[in-house]
CSV table of C-alpha atoms in Angstrom, one decimal:
chain,number,residue,atom,x,y,z
A,1,MET,CA,-31.8,32.0,22.2
A,2,ILE,CA,-29.0,32.3,19.7
A,3,PHE,CA,-25.9,30.1,20.3
A,4,VAL,CA,-22.6,30.3,18.5
A,5,ILE,CA,-20.4,27.2,18.6
A,6,MET,CA,-16.8,28.2,19.4
A,7,ALA,CA,-14.5,25.9,17.6
A,8,THR,CA,-10.8,25.3,18.3
A,9,VAL,CA,-8.6,26.4,15.5
A,10,HIS,CA,-4.9,25.8,15.0
A,11,ILE,CA,-2.4,27.7,13.0
A,12,SER,CA,1.0,27.0,11.6
A,13,SER,CA,4.0,29.3,11.7
A,14,VAL,CA,3.0,32.7,10.3
A,15,LYS,CA,5.1,34.9,8.1
A,16,SER,CA,5.5,38.6,8.8
A,17,PHE,CA,4.3,40.9,5.9
A,18,HIS,CA,5.1,44.5,5.5
A,19,PHE,CA,3.9,46.8,2.7
A,20,GLU,CA,3.0,50.4,2.1
A,21,MET,CA,-0.5,51.4,0.9
A,22,ASP,CA,-0.9,54.7,-0.7
A,23,LEU,CA,-4.7,54.2,-0.5
A,24,LEU,CA,-4.5,54.4,3.3
A,25,ARG,CA,-1.5,56.6,3.8
A,26,VAL,CA,-1.5,59.6,6.2
A,27,THR,CA,0.9,62.4,5.8
A,28,ALA,CA,3.8,63.0,8.2
A,29,ASP,CA,2.1,66.2,9.4
A,30,GLU,CA,-1.2,64.3,10.0
A,31,ARG,CA,0.6,61.6,12.0
A,32,ALA,CA,2.4,64.3,14.1
A,33,GLN,CA,-0.9,66.1,14.8
A,34,ILE,CA,-2.6,62.9,15.8
A,35,LEU,CA,0.2,61.9,18.2
A,36,LYS,CA,0.0,65.5,19.6
A,37,LEU,CA,-3.7,65.0,20.3
A,38,TYR,CA,-2.9,62.1,22.6
A,39,ASP,CA,0.3,63.8,24.0
A,40,VAL,CA,2.4,60.9,22.7
A,41,ASN,CA,5.9,61.2,21.2
A,42,ASP,CA,7.9,58.7,19.2
A,43,ALA,CA,10.0,57.6,22.2
A,44,GLN,CA,6.9,56.8,24.3
A,45,LEU,CA,5.4,55.0,21.3
A,46,LYS,CA,8.5,52.9,20.9
A,47,GLU,CA,8.5,52.0,24.6
A,48,ASP,CA,4.8,51.0,24.4
A,49,ILE,CA,5.4,48.8,21.4
A,50,GLU,CA,8.1,47.0,23.2
A,51,ILE,CA,5.9,46.4,26.2
A,52,ILE,CA,3.2,44.8,24.0
A,53,LYS,CA,5.8,42.7,22.2
A,54,THR,CA,7.1,41.4,25.5
A,55,TRP,CA,3.6,40.6,26.6
A,56,LYS,CA,2.8,38.8,23.4
A,57,SER,CA,6.0,36.7,23.5
A,58,LYS,CA,4.6,35.2,26.7
A,59,GLN,CA,1.3,34.2,25.1
A,60,PRO,CA,2.0,30.8,23.4
A,61,HIS,CA,-1.4,30.7,21.8
A,62,LEU,CA,-0.9,33.9,19.9
A,63,GLN,CA,1.6,33.0,17.2
A,64,GLY,CA,3.1,35.0,14.4
A,65,ASP,CA,5.2,38.1,14.1
A,66,LEU,CA,3.6,41.6,14.3
A,67,SER,CA,5.4,44.6,12.8
A,68,ASP,CA,6.0,47.8,14.7
A,69,ASP,CA,3.7,49.6,12.2
A,70,PHE,CA,0.9,47.2,13.1
A,71,LEU,CA,1.3,47.8,16.8
A,72,GLU,CA,1.5,51.6,16.3
A,73,LYS,CA,-1.8,51.5,14.5
A,74,LEU,CA,-3.3,49.3,17.1
A,75,LEU,CA,-2.2,51.7,19.9
A,76,LEU,CA,-3.7,54.6,18.0
A,77,LYS,CA,-7.0,52.9,17.4
A,78,ASN,CA,-7.1,52.1,21.2
A,79,LYS,CA,-6.2,55.5,22.4
A,80,PHE,CA,-2.7,54.4,23.3
A,81,SER,CA,-4.0,52.1,26.1
A,82,ILE,CA,-1.6,49.2,26.5
A,83,GLU,CA,-4.1,47.1,28.4
A,84,ARG,CA,-6.8,47.7,25.8
A,85,CYS,CA,-4.3,46.7,23.0
A,86,LYS,CA,-3.6,43.4,24.8
A,87,GLU,CA,-7.3,42.7,24.9
A,88,LYS,CA,-7.8,43.6,21.3
A,89,LEU,CA,-4.8,41.4,20.2
A,90,GLU,CA,-6.4,38.5,22.1
A,91,ASN,CA,-9.7,39.3,20.3
A,92,TYR,CA,-8.0,39.6,17.0
A,93,TYR,CA,-6.6,36.1,17.2
A,94,THR,CA,-9.5,34.4,19.0
A,95,LEU,CA,-12.6,35.9,17.3
A,96,ARG,CA,-11.2,35.5,13.8
A,97,GLY,CA,-10.5,31.9,14.6
A,98,THR,CA,-14.1,31.3,15.8
A,99,ASN,CA,-15.5,33.0,12.7
A,100,LYS,CA,-13.5,31.5,9.9
A,101,ASP,CA,-16.5,31.3,7.6
A,102,LEU,CA,-16.4,35.1,7.4
A,103,LEU,CA,-12.8,35.1,6.4
A,104,GLU,CA,-12.6,32.1,4.1
A,105,GLY,CA,-11.8,33.1,0.6
A,106,PHE,CA,-11.8,36.9,1.4
A,107,GLU,CA,-8.4,37.2,-0.4
A,108,LYS,CA,-10.2,36.4,-3.7
A,109,ILE,CA,-12.7,39.3,-3.6
A,110,ILE,CA,-12.8,41.8,-6.4
A,111,PRO,CA,-14.1,45.1,-4.9
A,112,SER,CA,-15.6,46.4,-8.1
A,113,LYS,CA,-17.6,43.2,-8.6
A,114,GLU,CA,-19.2,43.2,-5.2
A,115,ALA,CA,-22.8,44.3,-4.8
A,116,LEU,CA,-22.0,46.7,-2.0
A,117,THR,CA,-18.8,48.8,-1.5
A,118,PHE,CA,-16.8,49.1,1.7
A,119,LEU,CA,-14.6,51.8,0.3
A,120,PRO,CA,-12.1,53.9,2.4
A,121,LEU,CA,-11.5,57.3,0.9
A,122,HIS,CA,-7.9,58.6,0.5
A,123,LYS,CA,-8.3,62.0,2.0
A,124,LEU,CA,-8.9,62.3,5.8
A,125,THR,CA,-11.4,64.8,7.2
A,126,PRO,CA,-10.2,67.8,9.1
A,127,ASN,CA,-10.8,65.7,12.3
A,128,TYR,CA,-8.4,63.0,11.0
A,129,GLU,CA,-11.2,60.6,10.3
A,130,ARG,CA,-11.3,58.0,7.4
A,131,VAL,CA,-14.6,58.2,5.5
A,132,VAL,CA,-15.7,54.7,4.3
A,133,ILE,CA,-18.5,54.6,1.6
A,134,MET,CA,-21.0,51.8,1.6
A,135,LYS,CA,-23.1,52.0,-1.6
A,136,LEU,CA,-24.8,49.5,-3.8
A,137,ILE,CA,-23.1,49.2,-7.2
A,138,ASN,CA,-25.2,46.2,-8.3
A,139,LEU,CA,-28.9,46.9,-7.5
A,140,ASP,CA,-30.1,43.3,-8.1
A,141,PRO,CA,-31.2,42.0,-4.7
A,142,LYS,CA,-30.3,38.5,-5.8
A,143,CYS,CA,-26.7,39.5,-6.0
A,144,TYR,CA,-26.8,41.1,-2.5
A,145,ASP,CA,-25.1,38.5,-0.4
A,146,LEU,CA,-24.4,39.5,3.2
A,147,THR,CA,-21.6,37.0,3.7
A,148,SER,CA,-19.8,38.3,0.6
A,149,VAL,CA,-20.3,41.9,1.9
A,150,CYS,CA,-18.8,40.9,5.2
A,151,LYS,CA,-15.8,39.3,3.6
A,152,PHE,CA,-15.1,42.4,1.5
A,153,ALA,CA,-15.3,44.6,4.5
A,154,LEU,CA,-13.1,42.3,6.6
A,155,ALA,CA,-10.4,42.1,3.9
A,156,VAL,CA,-10.3,45.9,3.8
A,157,SER,CA,-10.3,46.0,7.6
A,158,GLU,CA,-7.2,43.8,7.6
A,159,MET,CA,-5.4,46.3,5.6
A,160,MET,CA,-6.8,49.3,7.6
A,161,LEU,CA,-5.6,47.7,10.8
A,162,ARG,CA,-2.0,47.8,9.6
A,163,HIS,CA,-1.9,50.9,7.4
A,164,ASP,CA,-4.6,53.3,8.3
A,165,GLY,CA,-3.2,56.0,10.6
A,166,SER,CA,-6.5,57.9,11.0
A,167,LEU,CA,-8.3,58.4,14.3
A,168,GLY,CA,-11.2,56.2,13.2
A,169,VAL,CA,-14.0,55.7,10.7
A,170,ARG,CA,-17.0,57.7,9.6
A,171,LEU,CA,-19.3,55.5,7.6
A,172,LEU,CA,-21.2,57.1,4.6
A,173,ILE,CA,-24.1,54.9,3.7
A,174,ASP,CA,-25.7,55.7,0.4
A,175,GLN,CA,-28.9,53.7,0.2
A,176,THR,CA,-29.7,54.6,-3.4
A,177,GLY,CA,-31.5,51.5,-4.9
A,178,PHE,CA,-31.9,49.8,-1.5
A,179,THR,CA,-35.2,48.0,-1.3
A,180,LEU,CA,-37.2,45.9,1.0
A,181,ARG,CA,-35.9,42.9,-0.9
A,182,HIS,CA,-32.4,43.9,0.0
A,183,LEU,CA,-33.4,44.4,3.7
A,184,ALA,CA,-35.1,40.9,3.8
A,185,ARG,CA,-31.6,39.4,3.2
A,186,TRP,CA,-30.3,41.0,6.4
A,187,ASN,CA,-29.6,38.5,9.2
A,188,PRO,CA,-29.2,40.3,12.5
A,189,VAL,CA,-27.0,37.5,14.0
A,190,HIS,CA,-24.8,37.7,10.9
A,191,LEU,CA,-24.6,41.5,11.2
A,192,LEU,CA,-23.8,41.2,14.9
A,193,ARG,CA,-20.9,38.8,14.2
A,194,PHE,CA,-19.5,41.2,11.7
A,195,TYR,CA,-19.9,44.2,14.0
A,196,ASN,CA,-18.2,42.5,16.9
A,197,LEU,CA,-15.3,41.5,14.6
A,198,ALA,CA,-15.0,45.0,13.4
A,199,GLU,CA,-14.9,46.6,16.8
A,200,LYS,CA,-13.4,43.9,19.0
A,201,ALA,CA,-10.9,42.3,16.6
A,202,TYR,CA,-10.1,45.0,14.1
A,203,SER,CA,-10.4,47.9,16.5
A,204,LEU,CA,-12.6,50.0,14.1
A,205,ARG,CA,-13.7,53.1,15.9
A,206,PHE,CA,-17.0,54.5,14.5
A,207,PHE,CA,-17.2,58.2,14.9
A,208,GLY,CA,-20.4,58.5,12.9
A,209,ILE,CA,-22.8,56.8,10.5
A,210,GLU,CA,-24.1,59.1,7.9
A,211,PHE,CA,-27.1,58.0,5.8
A,212,ILE,CA,-28.0,59.6,2.5
A,213,ASN,CA,-30.6,58.7,-0.1
A,214,TYR,CA,-32.3,56.6,2.4
A,215,PRO,CA,-35.7,54.9,1.6
A,216,GLN,CA,-39.1,55.6,3.2
A,217,PHE,CA,-38.7,52.4,5.3
A,218,ILE,CA,-35.6,53.7,7.0
A,219,ASN,CA,-37.1,53.1,10.4
A,220,LYS,CA,-37.1,49.3,9.6
A,221,VAL,CA,-33.4,49.6,8.8
A,222,LEU,CA,-32.7,51.5,12.1
A,223,ALA,CA,-34.7,48.9,14.0
A,224,ILE,CA,-32.3,46.2,12.9
A,225,LEU,CA,-29.2,48.3,13.6
A,226,LYS,CA,-30.5,49.0,17.1
A,227,MET,CA,-30.5,45.3,17.8
A,228,PHE,CA,-26.7,45.0,17.8
A,229,LEU,CA,-25.1,48.5,17.8
A,230,ARG,CA,-23.9,49.7,21.1
A,231,PRO,CA,-26.1,52.6,22.2
A,232,LYS,CA,-23.2,55.0,22.0
A,233,ILE,CA,-22.7,54.1,18.3
A,234,TYR,CA,-26.4,54.0,17.5
A,235,ASP,CA,-26.7,57.6,18.8
A,236,ARG,CA,-24.1,58.6,16.2
A,237,ILE,CA,-26.4,57.8,13.3
A,238,ARG,CA,-27.5,60.8,11.2
A,239,LEU,CA,-30.1,61.0,8.4
A,240,HIS,CA,-29.2,63.6,5.8
A,241,GLU,CA,-32.0,64.8,3.5
A,242,ASN,CA,-29.5,66.3,1.0
A,243,LEU,CA,-25.8,66.8,0.3
A,244,GLU,CA,-25.7,70.2,1.9
A,245,SER,CA,-26.5,68.6,5.2
A,246,LEU,CA,-23.8,66.0,4.6
A,247,TYR,CA,-21.2,68.6,3.9
A,248,LYS,CA,-21.6,70.0,7.4
A,249,ILE,CA,-20.2,66.7,8.7
A,250,ILE,CA,-17.9,65.6,5.8
A,251,PRO,CA,-16.5,68.6,3.8
A,252,LYS,CA,-16.8,68.5,0.1
A,253,GLU,CA,-13.1,68.4,-0.4
A,254,CYS,CA,-13.0,65.0,1.3
A,255,LEU,CA,-15.6,63.4,-0.9
A,256,PRO,CA,-15.5,61.9,-4.4
A,257,VAL,CA,-17.0,63.7,-7.4
A,258,ASP,CA,-20.0,61.4,-7.2
A,259,TYR,CA,-21.1,63.5,-4.2
A,260,GLY,CA,-20.0,66.9,-5.4
A,261,GLY,CA,-16.5,66.6,-4.1
A,262,THR,CA,-13.1,67.0,-5.8
A,263,ASN,CA,-11.6,63.5,-5.3
A,264,SER,CA,-11.6,60.5,-7.6
A,265,LYS,CA,-14.8,58.9,-8.7
A,266,ILE,CA,-16.0,55.8,-6.8
A,267,SER,CA,-15.5,53.7,-9.9
A,268,ASP,CA,-11.9,54.8,-10.2
A,269,LEU,CA,-11.2,54.1,-6.5
A,270,LEU,CA,-12.7,50.6,-6.9
A,271,GLU,CA,-10.3,49.9,-9.7
A,272,LYS,CA,-7.4,50.9,-7.5
A,273,TRP,CA,-8.7,48.6,-4.7
A,274,ASP,CA,-9.1,45.8,-7.2
A,275,LYS,CA,-5.4,46.0,-7.9
A,276,GLU,CA,-4.5,46.4,-4.3
A,277,VAL,CA,-6.4,43.4,-3.1
A,278,GLU,CA,-5.0,41.3,-5.9
A,279,LYS,CA,-1.5,42.4,-5.0
A,280,GLN,CA,-2.2,41.4,-1.3
A,281,GLN,CA,-3.7,38.0,-1.9
A,282,THR,CA,-0.9,36.1,-0.2
A,283,PHE,CA,-0.9,38.6,2.7
A,284,LEU,CA,-4.7,38.2,3.2
A,285,LEU,CA,-4.6,34.4,2.9
A,286,ASP,CA,-1.9,34.4,5.7
A,287,CYS,CA,-4.1,36.7,7.8
A,288,SER,CA,-7.0,34.3,7.5
A,289,ASN,CA,-4.8,31.6,9.1
A,290,THR,CA,-3.4,33.9,11.8
A,291,VAL,CA,-5.7,32.7,14.6
A,292,ALA,CA,-5.3,31.5,18.2
A,293,ASN,CA,-3.9,28.0,18.8
A,294,GLU,CA,-6.3,26.9,21.5
A,295,ASP,CA,-4.2,23.8,22.4
A,296,LEU,CA,-1.5,26.2,23.6
A,297,ARG,CA,-3.7,28.7,25.4
A,298,PRO,CA,-2.6,29.0,29.1
A,299,PRO,CA,-5.3,28.2,31.7
A,300,GLU,CA,-5.3,31.8,33.0
A,301,SER,CA,-6.1,33.0,29.5
A,302,GLN,CA,-9.2,30.9,28.9
A,303,GLU,CA,-11.5,32.7,26.6
A,304,ASN,CA,-14.5,34.5,28.0
A,305,ASP,CA,-17.7,35.3,26.2
A,306,LEU,CA,-15.8,37.6,23.9
A,307,PHE,CA,-18.3,37.5,21.1
A,308,GLY,CA,-21.4,38.3,23.1
A,309,THR,CA,-23.9,36.6,20.8
A,310,GLY,CA,-25.9,35.2,23.6
A,311,GLY,CA,-29.4,36.7,24.0
A,312,THR,CA,-32.6,37.0,22.1
A,313,PHE,CA,-33.4,38.7,18.9
A,314,LYS,CA,-37.1,39.5,18.3
A,315,LYS,CA,-38.4,38.6,14.9
A,316,LEU,CA,-38.6,41.7,12.8
A,317,SER,CA,-41.6,42.0,10.5
A,318,LEU,CA,-41.0,43.7,7.2
A,319,ASP,CA,-44.7,43.9,6.3
């Protein structure tokens, strides 16, 4: 049985940050089309934002200001359900507070120096999805640290939560150079913690997980993923034998030149993200401290088993 100790975390007064990110920007036309898909207009959006603000003002344990842009993105990622947004805000403050080790120091990451990328692409797919590339850029298994990978991904997720106006994420996992020595460093509980943060705290919606250049032992990889992915998400995994197969899901024009596309190279994008993360260090540090003050939590809002880490993981043999 796996147990996670839920610690009480306090925060001080939190500043409100606002900045624009070209790396995650959607066009005015894309935004209009996405709102149209949900039959939502700007007047309704403003009204929903005010409802959430009013609710949050009555939650003493959820401190700190949230911008209208933040709440608009939160509504979008939760299909404009006000009740779901309230739940996700509660999760955002609470789960991050109980998993501080995955956030500690994430403002200091240098994307191009990490062993594995978590790289959002600039151009949305025709279905208004954001492609995120996960690819080893340092093949040495000794440099493959799962905690560091999670911190990188969570730092990017902080920025995506506030500035990514896409409908959701489509992961492109390029396993070139991925070996059994890399797989042996996977900790299913650690992966579960990250996955729950991604979905429950950061409202990441996974529309698909596309594998390319996968190894012969891909079934072992899938066996671990099946331990913690929701069945609905696991069923969205596809294995592509070649790029032509991938293009049927992600058009070439949405991909970097590394995969036959027409957009910037991965190395160039990483350089841009290096500069962006460095520029947002103060913002990210503030985010890491924006957690629930359990001393102020009302009795009717006592946390449930939000994290869902109870249960049993069978030992996975890599032989």
